[in-house]
Coordinates of C-alpha atoms in Angstrom, one line a residue:
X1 CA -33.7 -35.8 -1.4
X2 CA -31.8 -39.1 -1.3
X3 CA -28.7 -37.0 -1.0
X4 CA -30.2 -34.6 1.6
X5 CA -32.1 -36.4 4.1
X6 CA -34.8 -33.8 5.1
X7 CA -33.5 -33.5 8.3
X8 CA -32.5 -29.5 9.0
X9 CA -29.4 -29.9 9.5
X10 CA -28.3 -31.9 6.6
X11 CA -30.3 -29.1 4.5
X12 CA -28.2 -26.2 6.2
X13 CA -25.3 -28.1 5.4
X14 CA -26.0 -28.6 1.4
X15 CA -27.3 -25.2 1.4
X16 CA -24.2 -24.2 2.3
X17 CA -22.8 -26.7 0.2
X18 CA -24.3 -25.3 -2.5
X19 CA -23.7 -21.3 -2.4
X20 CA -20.2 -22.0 -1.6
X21 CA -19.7 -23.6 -4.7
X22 CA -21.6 -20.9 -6.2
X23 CA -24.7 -23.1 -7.4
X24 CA -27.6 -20.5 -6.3
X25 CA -30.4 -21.8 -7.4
X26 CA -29.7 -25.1 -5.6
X27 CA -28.7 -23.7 -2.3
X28 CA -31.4 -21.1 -2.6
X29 CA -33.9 -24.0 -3.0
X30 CA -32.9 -25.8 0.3
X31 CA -33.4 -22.5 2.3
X32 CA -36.3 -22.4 0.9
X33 CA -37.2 -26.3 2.0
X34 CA -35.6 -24.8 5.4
X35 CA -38.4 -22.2 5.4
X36 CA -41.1 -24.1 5.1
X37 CA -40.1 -26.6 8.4
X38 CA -41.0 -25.6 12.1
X39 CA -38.3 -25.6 14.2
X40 CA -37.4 -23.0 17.2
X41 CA -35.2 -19.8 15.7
X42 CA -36.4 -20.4 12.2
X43 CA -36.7 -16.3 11.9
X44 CA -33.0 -16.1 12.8
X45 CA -31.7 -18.8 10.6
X46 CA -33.6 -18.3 7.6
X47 CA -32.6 -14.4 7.6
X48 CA -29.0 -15.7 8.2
X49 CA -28.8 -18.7 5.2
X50 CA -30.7 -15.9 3.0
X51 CA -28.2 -13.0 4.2
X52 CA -25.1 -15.4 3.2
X53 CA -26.6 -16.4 0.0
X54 CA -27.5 -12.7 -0.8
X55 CA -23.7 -11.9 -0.1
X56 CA -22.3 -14.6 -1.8
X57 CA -24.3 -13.2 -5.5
X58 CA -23.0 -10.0 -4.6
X59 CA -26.4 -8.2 -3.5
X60 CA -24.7 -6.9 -0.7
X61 CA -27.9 -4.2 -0.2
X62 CA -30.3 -7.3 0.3
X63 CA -27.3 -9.1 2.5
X64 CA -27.2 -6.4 5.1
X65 CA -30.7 -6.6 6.1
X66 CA -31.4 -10.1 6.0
X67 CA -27.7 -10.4 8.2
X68 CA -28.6 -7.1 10.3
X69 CA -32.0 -8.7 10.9
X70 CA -30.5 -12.4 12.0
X71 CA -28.3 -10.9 14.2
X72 CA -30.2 -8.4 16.0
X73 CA -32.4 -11.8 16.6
X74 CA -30.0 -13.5 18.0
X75 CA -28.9 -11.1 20.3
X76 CA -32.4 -9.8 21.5
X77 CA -33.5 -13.2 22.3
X78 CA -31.2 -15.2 24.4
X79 CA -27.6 -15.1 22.4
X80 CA -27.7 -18.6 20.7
X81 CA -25.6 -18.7 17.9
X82 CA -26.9 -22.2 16.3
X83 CA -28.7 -22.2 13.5
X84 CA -32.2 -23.5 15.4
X85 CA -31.4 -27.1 16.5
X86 CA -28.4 -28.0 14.4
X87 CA -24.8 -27.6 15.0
X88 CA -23.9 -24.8 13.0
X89 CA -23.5 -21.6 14.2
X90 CA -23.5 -18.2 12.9
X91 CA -20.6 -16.2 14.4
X92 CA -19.4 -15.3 10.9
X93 CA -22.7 -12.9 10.7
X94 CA -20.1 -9.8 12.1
X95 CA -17.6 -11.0 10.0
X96 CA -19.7 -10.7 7.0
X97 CA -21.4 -7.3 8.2
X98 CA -17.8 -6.2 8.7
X99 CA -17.2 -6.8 5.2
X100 CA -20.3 -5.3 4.1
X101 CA -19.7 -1.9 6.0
X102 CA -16.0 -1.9 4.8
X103 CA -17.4 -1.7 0.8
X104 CA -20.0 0.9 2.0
X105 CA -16.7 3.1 3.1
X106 CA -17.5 2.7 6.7
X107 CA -14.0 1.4 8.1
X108 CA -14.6 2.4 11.6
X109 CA -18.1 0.0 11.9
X110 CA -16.1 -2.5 9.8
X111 CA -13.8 -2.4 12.6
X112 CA -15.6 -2.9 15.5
X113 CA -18.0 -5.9 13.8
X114 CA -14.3 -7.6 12.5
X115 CA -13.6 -7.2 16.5
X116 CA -16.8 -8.8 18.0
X117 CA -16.7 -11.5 15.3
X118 CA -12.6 -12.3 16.5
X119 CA -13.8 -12.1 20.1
X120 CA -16.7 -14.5 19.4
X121 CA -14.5 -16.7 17.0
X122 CA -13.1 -19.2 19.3
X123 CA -12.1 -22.4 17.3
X124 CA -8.5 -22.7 18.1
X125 CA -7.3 -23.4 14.0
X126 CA -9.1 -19.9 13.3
X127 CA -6.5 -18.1 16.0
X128 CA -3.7 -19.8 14.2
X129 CA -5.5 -18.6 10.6
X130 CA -5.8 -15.1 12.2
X131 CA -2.6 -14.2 13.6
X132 CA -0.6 -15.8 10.1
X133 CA -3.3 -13.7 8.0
X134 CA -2.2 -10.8 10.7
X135 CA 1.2 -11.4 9.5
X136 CA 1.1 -11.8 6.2
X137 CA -1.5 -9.1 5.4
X138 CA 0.4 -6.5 7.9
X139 CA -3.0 -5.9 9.0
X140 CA -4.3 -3.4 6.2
X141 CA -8.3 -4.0 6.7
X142 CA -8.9 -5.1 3.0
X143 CA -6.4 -7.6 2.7
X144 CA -6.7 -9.0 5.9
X145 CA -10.8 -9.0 5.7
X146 CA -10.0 -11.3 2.3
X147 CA -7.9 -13.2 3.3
X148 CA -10.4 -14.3 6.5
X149 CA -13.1 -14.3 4.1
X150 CA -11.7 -17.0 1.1
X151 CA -9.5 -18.8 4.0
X152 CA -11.8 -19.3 6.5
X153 CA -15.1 -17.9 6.9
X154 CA -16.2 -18.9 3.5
X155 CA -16.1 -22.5 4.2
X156 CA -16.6 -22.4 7.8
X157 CA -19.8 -21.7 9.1

């Protein structure tokens, strides 16, 4: 706690922190301090640290409804993509549902969620990523989805 101040947005950024350097059970205890807070879109956010942290161990049954669920929030409410009041943001959610329905041999949905996430992925460094990983990948959908994934998404949130 003297590390992480508990304010939510330093705890979204060590929980993060934490599953990206694959230590679980310490990112999966600051969602959990996350989930006990109040803040507005807490539904939405826990469902999307959980669905990340999910993906991230491989329990790619568990991350699709957690992600599903955090997304079909977000868009049934008012389209906010920040993770309650912080400023992180949670456009990677297609990306990583694109991934999901890629290894569950659905290549056409993995399509269309890899589209929305590009057309919702703004930052100007990711359309640089994009079009070299185009390039380099010749566009063949696993490839391509990781390389996005372990250049960008991953650590980008």
């Amino acid at each position: 706690d003297k590390i992480a101040p508990g304010t939510l947005s330093t705890m979204i950024a060590m929980a993060a922190l934490n599953r990206i350097n694959k230590k679980f059970d310490a990112a999966g205890a600051f969602v959990d301090k996350i989930s006990s807070m109040e803040f507005p879109d807490k539904e939405k956010t826990v469902s999307y640290l959980k669905g990340k942290l999910a993906y991230e161990k491989g329990d790619f049954v568990n991350a699709e409804k957690l992600l599903e669920s955090s997304r079909k929030e977000m868009e049934s409410r008012h389209g906010s993509y920040f993770l309650g009041p912080s400023p992180y943001e949670m456009k990677d959610v297609y990306f990583y549902l694109a991934q999901i329905a890629y290894r569950n041999n659905k290549p056409f949905d993995a399509h269309t969620l890899f589209l929305t996430y590009i057309s919702k992925e703004g930052h100007p460094d990711f359309v640089n990523f994009y079009q070299k990983a185009l390039q380099e990948t010749g566009g063949e959908q696993a490839i391509l989805f990781d390389e996005i994934e372990s250049g960008w998404t991953r650590t980008h949130q």
